[in-house]
Coordinates of C-alpha atoms and ligand atoms in Angstrom, one line a residue:
M160 CA 22.6 -18.9 1.8
S161 CA 23.3 -15.4 0.5
R162 CA 22.9 -12.5 2.9
L163 CA 19.7 -10.5 2.2
V164 CA 20.0 -6.7 1.9
V165 CA 16.7 -4.8 1.9
I166 CA 16.7 -1.2 0.8
S167 CA 13.6 0.9 1.4
N168 CA 12.9 4.6 2.0
R169 CA 12.0 4.0 5.7
L170 CA 12.9 1.1 8.0
A171 CA 11.2 -0.4 11.0
D172 CA 12.6 -2.4 13.8
P173 CA 11.5 -5.9 12.7
R174 CA 11.4 -7.1 16.4
K175 CA 8.6 -4.7 17.2
P176 CA 5.1 -6.0 16.3
A177 CA 3.9 -2.4 15.8
A178 CA 6.1 -2.5 12.7
G179 CA 3.3 -4.3 10.9
G180 CA 3.3 -7.4 8.8
L181 CA 5.6 -6.3 6.0
A182 CA 8.4 -5.3 8.3
V183 CA 8.0 -8.5 10.3
A184 CA 8.0 -10.6 7.1
L185 CA 11.1 -8.9 5.8
G186 CA 12.6 -9.0 9.3
E187 CA 12.2 -12.8 9.3
A188 CA 14.2 -13.2 6.1
L189 CA 16.8 -10.6 7.3
N190 CA 17.1 -12.5 10.6
Q191 CA 17.6 -15.8 8.9
T192 CA 20.5 -14.5 6.9
G193 CA 22.0 -12.0 9.4
G194 CA 20.9 -9.4 6.9
L195 CA 21.2 -5.6 6.3
W196 CA 18.4 -3.1 6.1
F197 CA 19.3 0.2 4.5
G198 CA 17.3 3.4 4.1
W199 CA 16.6 7.0 5.2
S200 CA 17.0 7.6 9.0
G201 CA 13.9 9.9 9.1
N202 CA 16.2 12.7 10.2
V203 CA 16.2 16.0 8.2
V204 CA 19.3 18.1 8.7
E205 CA 18.7 21.9 8.4
G206 CA 21.4 23.6 6.4
G207 CA 23.2 20.3 5.4
T208 CA 24.9 19.8 2.1
P209 CA 22.8 18.3 -0.7
G210 CA 23.9 14.8 -1.7
E211 CA 25.6 14.3 1.7
G212 CA 24.2 12.6 4.8
E213 CA 25.6 10.9 7.9
L214 CA 25.4 7.1 8.0
H215 CA 24.2 5.4 11.2
T216 CA 24.4 1.7 11.9
R217 CA 22.9 -0.3 14.7
Q218 CA 22.0 -3.9 15.5
A219 CA 18.4 -5.2 15.9
G220 CA 19.1 -8.8 16.9
A221 CA 20.8 -10.4 13.9
V222 CA 19.9 -7.6 11.6
T223 CA 22.0 -4.6 10.9
L224 CA 20.0 -1.4 10.4
A225 CA 22.0 1.2 8.3
T226 CA 20.4 4.6 7.8
V227 CA 21.4 7.9 6.2
D228 CA 20.2 11.4 7.1
L229 CA 18.9 13.8 4.5
C230 CA 19.5 17.5 4.3
R231 CA 16.4 19.7 4.0
E232 CA 16.9 20.4 0.3
D233 CA 17.3 16.7 -0.5
H234 CA 14.3 15.8 1.6
D235 CA 12.1 18.4 0.0
S236 CA 13.0 17.5 -3.6
Y237 CA 13.5 13.7 -3.3
Y238 CA 10.7 12.8 -0.8
H239 CA 8.0 15.5 -0.9
G240 CA 8.9 16.6 -4.4
Y241 CA 9.6 13.8 -6.9
S242 CA 8.4 10.8 -4.9
N243 CA 5.2 12.2 -3.4
S244 CA 4.2 15.0 -5.7
V245 CA 5.1 13.4 -9.1
L246 CA 5.4 9.6 -8.8
W247 CA 2.7 9.0 -6.2
P248 CA -0.1 11.0 -7.9
V249 CA 0.8 9.9 -11.5
F250 CA 1.2 6.2 -10.6
H251 CA -2.3 6.5 -9.0
Y252 CA -3.6 8.1 -12.3
R253 CA -3.9 11.5 -10.7
L254 CA -2.2 13.7 -13.3
D255 CA -4.4 16.6 -12.0
L256 CA -2.6 16.5 -8.7
A257 CA 0.9 16.1 -10.0
D258 CA 3.4 18.9 -9.6
F259 CA 6.0 18.6 -12.3
N260 CA 8.4 21.1 -10.8
A261 CA 11.6 20.8 -12.8
S262 CA 13.8 21.1 -9.7
Y263 CA 12.6 17.9 -8.1
I264 CA 14.3 15.4 -10.4
A265 CA 17.8 16.6 -9.5
G266 CA 17.1 15.8 -5.8
Y267 CA 15.6 12.4 -6.6
R268 CA 18.7 11.5 -8.6
R269 CA 21.1 12.9 -6.0
V270 CA 19.5 11.0 -3.1
N271 CA 19.5 7.7 -5.1
Q272 CA 23.1 8.3 -6.0
M273 CA 24.0 9.0 -2.4
F274 CA 22.2 5.9 -1.2
A275 CA 24.2 3.9 -3.8
R276 CA 27.5 5.4 -2.7
K277 CA 26.8 4.8 1.0
L278 CA 25.5 1.3 0.5
L279 CA 28.2 0.0 -1.8
P280 CA 31.0 -0.3 0.8
L281 CA 28.6 -2.2 3.1
L282 CA 27.9 -4.9 0.5
R283 CA 29.5 -8.4 0.2
E284 CA 30.1 -10.3 -3.0
D285 CA 27.4 -12.9 -2.6
D286 CA 24.7 -10.6 -1.2
I287 CA 21.2 -10.5 -2.7
L288 CA 19.6 -7.0 -2.8
W289 CA 15.9 -6.3 -2.6
V290 CA 14.9 -2.7 -3.3
H291 CA 11.4 -1.4 -2.4
D292 CA 9.1 1.1 -3.9
Y293 CA 8.9 4.2 -6.0
H294 CA 11.3 6.3 -4.0
L295 CA 14.2 4.1 -5.2
I296 CA 13.5 3.2 -8.9
P297 CA 16.9 4.3 -10.2
L298 CA 18.9 2.8 -7.3
A299 CA 20.1 -0.3 -9.2
A300 CA 21.2 1.7 -12.1
E301 CA 23.2 3.9 -9.8
L302 CA 24.7 0.9 -8.1
R303 CA 25.5 -0.8 -11.4
A304 CA 27.3 2.4 -12.6
M305 CA 29.5 2.1 -9.5
G306 CA 30.4 -1.5 -10.4
C307 CA 27.8 -3.5 -8.3
K308 CA 27.4 -7.0 -9.8
Q309 CA 25.1 -8.6 -7.1
R310 CA 21.6 -9.7 -8.0
I311 CA 19.1 -6.9 -7.4
G312 CA 15.3 -7.2 -7.3
F313 CA 12.8 -4.4 -7.1
F314 CA 9.2 -4.5 -5.8
L315 CA 6.8 -1.7 -6.6
H316 CA 4.1 -1.4 -3.9
I317 CA 2.0 1.0 -5.8
P318 CA 0.3 0.6 -9.2
M319 CA 2.2 0.7 -12.5
P320 CA 0.1 3.1 -14.6
P321 CA -0.8 2.5 -18.2
P322 CA 1.7 3.7 -20.8
L323 CA 0.0 6.9 -21.8
I324 CA -0.3 8.0 -18.2
M325 CA 3.3 7.1 -17.5
A326 CA 4.3 9.2 -20.5
A327 CA 3.1 12.3 -18.8
I328 CA 6.1 12.2 -16.5
P329 CA 8.8 14.2 -18.3
Q330 CA 11.4 11.6 -17.3
H331 CA 9.3 8.6 -18.0
E332 CA 11.8 6.9 -20.4
W333 CA 14.6 7.4 -17.9
L334 CA 12.5 5.9 -15.1
M335 CA 11.5 2.8 -17.1
R336 CA 15.0 2.3 -18.5
S337 CA 16.3 2.4 -14.9
L338 CA 14.2 -0.7 -14.1
F339 CA 16.2 -2.7 -16.6
A340 CA 19.2 -2.5 -14.3
Y341 CA 17.3 -4.9 -12.0
D342 CA 17.3 -8.7 -12.4
L343 CA 13.7 -8.9 -11.3
V344 CA 10.9 -6.4 -11.2
G345 CA 7.9 -7.5 -9.0
L346 CA 4.6 -5.8 -9.4
Q347 CA 1.4 -6.2 -7.4
S348 CA -1.0 -7.5 -10.1
E349 CA -1.3 -8.9 -13.6
A350 CA -2.8 -5.6 -14.7
D351 CA 0.4 -3.8 -13.6
V352 CA 2.5 -6.4 -15.5
S353 CA 0.5 -5.8 -18.6
H354 CA 0.9 -2.0 -18.2
F355 CA 4.7 -2.4 -17.9
T356 CA 4.9 -4.8 -20.8
R357 CA 2.8 -2.5 -23.1
Y358 CA 5.0 0.5 -22.1
V359 CA 8.3 -1.2 -23.0
R360 CA 6.8 -2.7 -26.2
N361 CA 5.6 0.7 -27.4
E362 CA 8.5 2.9 -26.1
G363 CA 11.4 0.6 -25.9
S364 CA 10.7 -1.8 -28.8
A365 CA 10.8 -4.7 -26.3
E366 CA 11.3 -8.2 -27.4
E367 CA 9.9 -11.0 -25.3
V368 CA 12.8 -13.4 -24.4
D369 CA 10.3 -15.8 -22.7
A370 CA 7.0 -15.6 -20.8
Q371 CA 8.5 -13.5 -18.0
R372 CA 11.6 -11.8 -19.5
L373 CA 11.7 -8.7 -21.7
R374 CA 14.6 -7.3 -23.6
A375 CA 14.6 -3.5 -24.1
F376 CA 16.7 -0.4 -23.6
G377 CA 19.8 -2.5 -24.0
G378 CA 19.0 -4.8 -21.1
T379 CA 16.9 -7.7 -20.0
V380 CA 14.6 -7.9 -17.0
Q381 CA 12.2 -10.5 -15.6
V382 CA 8.8 -9.0 -14.7
Q383 CA 6.2 -10.8 -12.6
A384 CA 3.2 -10.2 -10.4
F385 CA 3.7 -11.0 -6.7
P386 CA 0.5 -9.9 -5.0
I387 CA 1.5 -9.0 -1.4
G388 CA -0.3 -10.8 1.4
I389 CA -0.7 -10.3 5.1
D390 CA 0.6 -12.5 7.9
V391 CA -2.7 -14.5 8.3
D392 CA -1.6 -16.5 11.4
E393 CA -0.3 -13.4 13.2
F394 CA -3.4 -11.3 12.4
T395 CA -5.6 -14.2 13.6
R396 CA -3.6 -14.3 16.8
L397 CA -4.0 -10.5 17.2
T398 CA -7.8 -10.9 16.6
H399 CA -8.1 -13.2 19.6
A400 CA -5.6 -11.2 21.9
P401 CA -7.1 -9.2 24.8
D402 CA -6.8 -5.7 23.2
A403 CA -8.8 -6.7 20.0
V404 CA -11.3 -8.7 22.0
E405 CA -11.9 -5.7 24.3
T406 CA -12.3 -3.3 21.3
Y407 CA -14.7 -5.8 19.7
E408 CA -16.8 -6.1 22.8
N409 CA -16.9 -2.3 23.4
M410 CA -18.0 -1.7 19.9
R411 CA -20.6 -4.4 20.0
D412 CA -22.1 -3.0 23.3
E413 CA -21.9 0.6 22.3
Y414 CA -23.6 -0.1 18.9
S415 CA -25.8 -2.9 19.9
R416 CA -28.8 -1.4 18.0
R417 CA -26.8 -0.5 14.9
R418 CA -25.1 -2.1 11.9
L419 CA -21.6 -0.9 11.6
L420 CA -19.7 -0.1 8.4
L421 CA -16.0 0.4 8.7
G422 CA -13.3 2.2 6.7
I423 CA -9.7 2.4 7.8
D424 CA -7.2 4.2 5.7
R425 CA -4.4 6.7 5.6
L426 CA -6.1 9.9 4.7
D427 CA -4.9 9.8 1.0
Y428 CA -6.7 11.0 -2.1
S429 CA -6.1 7.5 -3.7
K430 CA -8.3 5.8 -1.1
G431 CA -11.6 7.2 -2.3
I432 CA -12.8 8.3 1.1
P433 CA -15.1 11.1 0.0
H434 CA -16.6 8.8 -2.6
R435 CA -17.4 6.3 0.2
V436 CA -19.2 9.0 2.2
R437 CA -21.3 10.0 -0.9
A438 CA -22.3 6.3 -1.4
F439 CA -23.2 6.0 2.3
R440 CA -25.4 9.1 2.0
E441 CA -27.0 7.6 -1.1
L442 CA -27.6 4.4 0.9
L443 CA -29.5 6.4 3.6
D444 CA -31.4 8.2 0.9
R445 CA -32.4 5.2 -1.3
Y446 CA -32.9 2.6 1.5
P447 CA -34.4 4.5 4.4
E448 CA -34.7 1.3 6.5
N449 CA -31.0 1.9 7.3
R450 CA -31.7 5.3 8.9
D451 CA -31.2 5.2 12.7
S452 CA -29.3 2.0 12.2
A453 CA -26.3 1.9 9.7
T454 CA -23.3 3.8 11.2
L455 CA -20.2 4.5 9.2
I456 CA -17.0 4.5 11.2
M457 CA -14.2 6.0 9.3
I458 CA -10.7 6.1 10.7
A459 CA -8.3 8.0 8.5
S460 CA -4.8 8.6 9.8
P461 CA -3.0 11.8 9.0
T462 CA -0.4 11.5 6.3
R463 CA 1.8 14.0 4.4
D464 CA -0.2 16.8 5.9
D465 CA 2.1 19.4 4.6
V466 CA 1.2 18.7 0.9
N467 CA -1.7 20.9 -0.3
A468 CA -3.7 18.1 -1.9
Y469 CA -4.0 16.5 1.6
A470 CA -5.3 19.6 3.3
D471 CA -7.9 20.0 0.6
L472 CA -9.0 16.4 1.0
R473 CA -9.3 16.8 4.8
Q474 CA -11.5 19.8 4.3
E475 CA -13.7 18.1 1.7
L476 CA -14.2 15.1 3.9
E477 CA -15.1 17.1 7.0
G478 CA -17.7 19.0 5.0
L479 CA -19.2 15.8 3.6
C480 CA -19.4 14.0 7.0
G481 CA -20.8 17.1 8.7
A482 CA -23.5 17.4 6.0
V483 CA -24.6 13.7 6.3
N484 CA -24.7 14.0 10.1
G485 CA -26.6 17.3 9.9
D486 CA -29.1 16.1 7.3
Y487 CA -29.8 12.5 8.5
G488 CA -28.6 12.4 12.2
E489 CA -31.0 12.1 15.1
L490 CA -30.5 13.1 18.8
D491 CA -29.4 9.5 19.5
W492 CA -27.8 8.5 16.1
M493 CA -24.9 10.0 14.4
P494 CA -24.6 8.3 10.9
V495 CA -20.9 9.0 10.3
R496 CA -18.1 8.9 12.9
Y497 CA -15.0 10.3 11.3
I498 CA -11.8 10.1 13.3
H499 CA -8.7 11.7 11.9
R500 CA -6.2 9.5 13.8
M501 CA -4.2 6.3 13.7
V502 CA -5.7 3.5 15.9
A503 CA -3.3 1.1 17.6
R504 CA -2.5 -1.8 15.4
K505 CA -3.7 -4.3 18.1
R506 CA -7.2 -2.7 18.1
V507 CA -7.6 -2.9 14.3
P508 CA -8.8 -6.6 14.2
G509 CA -11.4 -5.8 16.9
L510 CA -12.8 -3.0 14.9
C511 CA -12.9 -5.1 11.8
R512 CA -14.7 -7.9 13.5
A513 CA -17.4 -5.6 14.9
A514 CA -18.3 -4.3 11.5
A515 CA -21.0 -6.0 9.3
V516 CA -19.5 -4.3 6.3
G517 CA -15.9 -3.5 5.5
L518 CA -15.7 -0.6 3.0
V519 CA -12.4 -0.6 1.0
T520 CA -13.1 1.7 -1.9
P521 CA -9.9 3.2 -3.3
L522 CA -9.9 5.0 -6.7
R523 CA -6.6 3.2 -7.3
D524 CA -4.4 1.1 -5.0
G525 CA -1.4 -1.1 -5.5
M526 CA -2.9 -3.9 -3.4
N527 CA -4.7 -2.6 -0.2
L528 CA -3.9 -4.7 2.9
V529 CA -6.9 -3.4 4.9
A530 CA -9.2 -5.5 2.6
K531 CA -7.2 -8.6 3.6
E532 CA -7.1 -7.7 7.3
Y533 CA -10.9 -7.2 7.3
V534 CA -11.5 -10.7 6.0
V535 CA -9.1 -12.4 8.3
A536 CA -10.6 -10.6 11.4
Q537 CA -14.1 -12.0 10.8
D538 CA -15.9 -14.6 12.8
P539 CA -16.2 -17.5 10.3
D540 CA -19.6 -18.5 11.8
D541 CA -21.0 -15.0 11.3
P542 CA -18.7 -13.1 8.9
G543 CA -19.1 -9.5 7.7
V544 CA -19.0 -8.6 4.0
L545 CA -16.2 -6.9 2.2
V546 CA -17.2 -4.2 -0.3
L547 CA -14.1 -3.7 -2.4
S548 CA -13.2 -1.3 -5.2
R549 CA -12.4 -3.0 -8.5
F550 CA -9.5 -0.6 -8.7
A551 CA -7.6 -2.0 -5.8
G552 CA -4.9 -4.6 -6.7
A553 CA -6.6 -6.9 -4.2
A554 CA -9.7 -7.1 -6.4
E555 CA -7.7 -9.5 -8.7
Q556 CA -7.5 -12.0 -5.9
L557 CA -10.6 -11.3 -3.8
K558 CA -13.3 -12.1 -6.3
E559 CA -15.8 -13.2 -3.6
A560 CA -15.9 -9.6 -2.2
L561 CA -18.6 -7.4 -3.6
L562 CA -16.6 -5.5 -6.2
V563 CA -17.7 -1.9 -6.8
N564 CA -16.8 1.1 -8.9
P565 CA -16.3 4.0 -6.4
Y566 CA -17.1 6.6 -9.0
D567 CA -20.6 5.1 -9.3
T568 CA -22.3 6.4 -6.2
Q569 CA -25.6 4.7 -6.8
G570 CA -24.0 1.4 -7.7
M571 CA -21.9 1.5 -4.6
A572 CA -24.9 2.3 -2.4
D573 CA -26.7 -0.7 -4.0
S574 CA -23.8 -3.0 -3.2
I575 CA -23.6 -1.8 0.4
Q576 CA -27.3 -2.5 0.7
Q577 CA -26.7 -6.0 -0.8
A578 CA -23.9 -6.5 1.8
L579 CA -26.2 -5.5 4.7
Q580 CA -28.9 -7.9 3.5
M581 CA -26.7 -10.8 2.6
P582 CA -27.9 -14.1 4.0
L583 CA -25.7 -15.9 6.5
A584 CA -25.0 -19.0 4.2
E585 CA -23.8 -16.7 1.4
R586 CA -21.6 -14.7 3.7
Q587 CA -20.0 -17.9 5.1
A588 CA -19.4 -19.3 1.6
R589 CA -17.8 -16.2 0.4
H590 CA -15.7 -15.8 3.5
Q591 CA -14.4 -19.4 3.3
K592 CA -13.2 -18.9 -0.3
L593 CA -11.5 -15.6 0.6
M594 CA -9.8 -17.0 3.6
A595 CA -8.4 -20.0 1.6
R596 CA -6.9 -17.6 -0.9
L597 CA -5.4 -15.3 1.8
R598 CA -3.9 -18.3 3.6
E599 CA -2.4 -19.7 0.4
H600 CA -1.0 -16.3 -0.7
D601 CA 0.1 -14.8 2.7
V602 CA 3.0 -12.5 3.2
H603 CA 5.5 -15.4 3.7
W604 CA 4.5 -16.8 0.4
W605 CA 5.0 -13.4 -1.2
R606 CA 8.5 -13.0 0.3
K607 CA 9.6 -16.5 -0.6
S608 CA 8.3 -16.4 -4.1
F609 CA 9.9 -13.1 -4.8
L610 CA 13.3 -14.2 -3.4
N611 CA 13.2 -17.6 -5.2
A612 CA 12.5 -15.8 -8.5
L613 CA 15.3 -13.4 -7.8
Q614 CA 17.7 -16.1 -6.9
T615 CA 17.0 -17.9 -10.2
A616 CA 16.4 -14.9 -12.4
D617 CA 18.4 -15.0 -15.7
D618 CA 20.0 -18.4 -14.9
Ligands
ADQ89 P1 -0.7 1.9 2.0 O1 -1.1 2.8 1.0 O2 -0.2 2.5 3.3 O3 0.5 0.9 1.4 P2 -2.4 -0.4 2.8 O4 -2.1 -1.6 2.0 O5 -3.9 -0.3 3.0 O6 -2.0 1.0 2.3 O7 -1.8 -0.7 4.2 C1 -2.0 0.1 5.3 C2 -1.7 -0.5 6.6 O8 -1.8 0.5 7.6 C3 -2.7 -1.6 7.0 O9 -2.0 -2.6 7.7 C4 -3.7 -0.9 7.9 O10 -4.3 -1.7 8.9 C5 -2.8 0.2 8.5 N1 -3.6 1.4 8.7 C6 -4.1 2.2 7.7 N2 -4.8 3.3 8.3 C7 -4.8 3.1 9.6 C8 -5.3 3.8 10.7 N3 -6.0 4.9 10.5 N4 -5.1 3.4 11.9 C9 -4.4 2.2 12.1 N5 -3.8 1.5 11.1 C10 -4.0 1.9 9.9 C11 1.2 0.7 0.2 C12 0.3 0.7 -1.1 C13 -0.8 -0.4 -0.9 C14 -0.1 -1.8 -0.6 C15 0.9 -1.6 0.5 C16 1.7 -2.9 0.7 O11 -0.3 1.9 -1.3 O12 -1.5 -0.6 -2.1 O13 -1.1 -2.7 -0.3 O14 1.8 -0.6 0.3 O15 2.4 -3.3 -0.5

């Protein structure tokens, strides 16, 4: 069996459950093959030399973790700059929030080149490489330029935008051409695959070699959707573990007279959090029977606080929540509880299980794992209802959720009301179908199908 080498911007110790399902799933494959995980150490060195960074290696069981430091200039242009102020907003269709500062691209290229240079001597001839996410799009091209012949796959965790939106990035052609240095490009959904295909047909005069392979920009690449799943068994175990049960019971007792609606996200503008509060306000307005009862709990963890768009979002959200509480609240009922914090992973299933409605309403999302976690945490005998944005990648799979358009405040309020009123038999039937699909396409299925496709790509 080939050794697996995973490359991602950040690493997690796969032995620690707090690392989350993805790290554990990748860790499992890395463990089986005595693999290598490579990425940024998380250290930022003040005054260091651009394009240079110290390499650190350590063992985590059978897995070698190799990480590189970044100097301040590289960190600011590669990570904050090109990755999170150009690629993240544009790939989420937010051209209005993109900052096309011309200096960022040099840092992005420099760090990808440095990663390639540091990684190359660590590689063995029959390794198989799996690169993750938008920070590292040109990594394979850099490795190939240095003579790397191993199979390399890429998985994009965020959406692939439609061609005309992609074209707003000054370096769009270079980015897309870079993807042709991979043997396999994995995307989250069929919609993403169709955006990719349309782009290369229009801009790269692509020819279809077969159903999954495209020839363009002087290369051939296999492109497929691999919707990422969660570790259903592990999340079920977590749901029945003492911390989650305690959280569930506390919530149930504390809110015994209320119906709970829950949102858990990183506080990111792609997640549609203010839109959710507006729809909740509309619910209280249009369906007054929910007053003094429906309570929206929103847990939004801090993320990239030093980027302006995030500070604006926080302010907007605080204003909206305050206004709903001020206008509708009673002495003994606060309609919205907004908590700007991360909750411990082991408590997440308990929160999900206590909520009659799970609100997952991103404006755009590659997949959205919270939607899947909410479903798995439910009591099959009395499950809650998932209200899911049609713009989340997960909507392609989770058809039995109530699919909503987060821009349509009234429509979303109506769907939340439908969820709150849904009869038990319908909730059970929908939940069963959703669970069957989540089990079939869990994170292990995702990892295995990607790696099988990579192993056989181009044969
Ligand atoms: P994210 O944008 O981070 O991931 P998501 O898929 O929702 O989004 O995963 C978030 C994870 O963090 C979930 O496991 C969730 O439980 C946890 N989490 C989020 N907020 C939390 C909070 N406040 N407290 C505790 N835990 C919290 C990117 C893409 C997604 C894609 C994933 C995986 O943006 O579209 O689904 O990668 O590919």
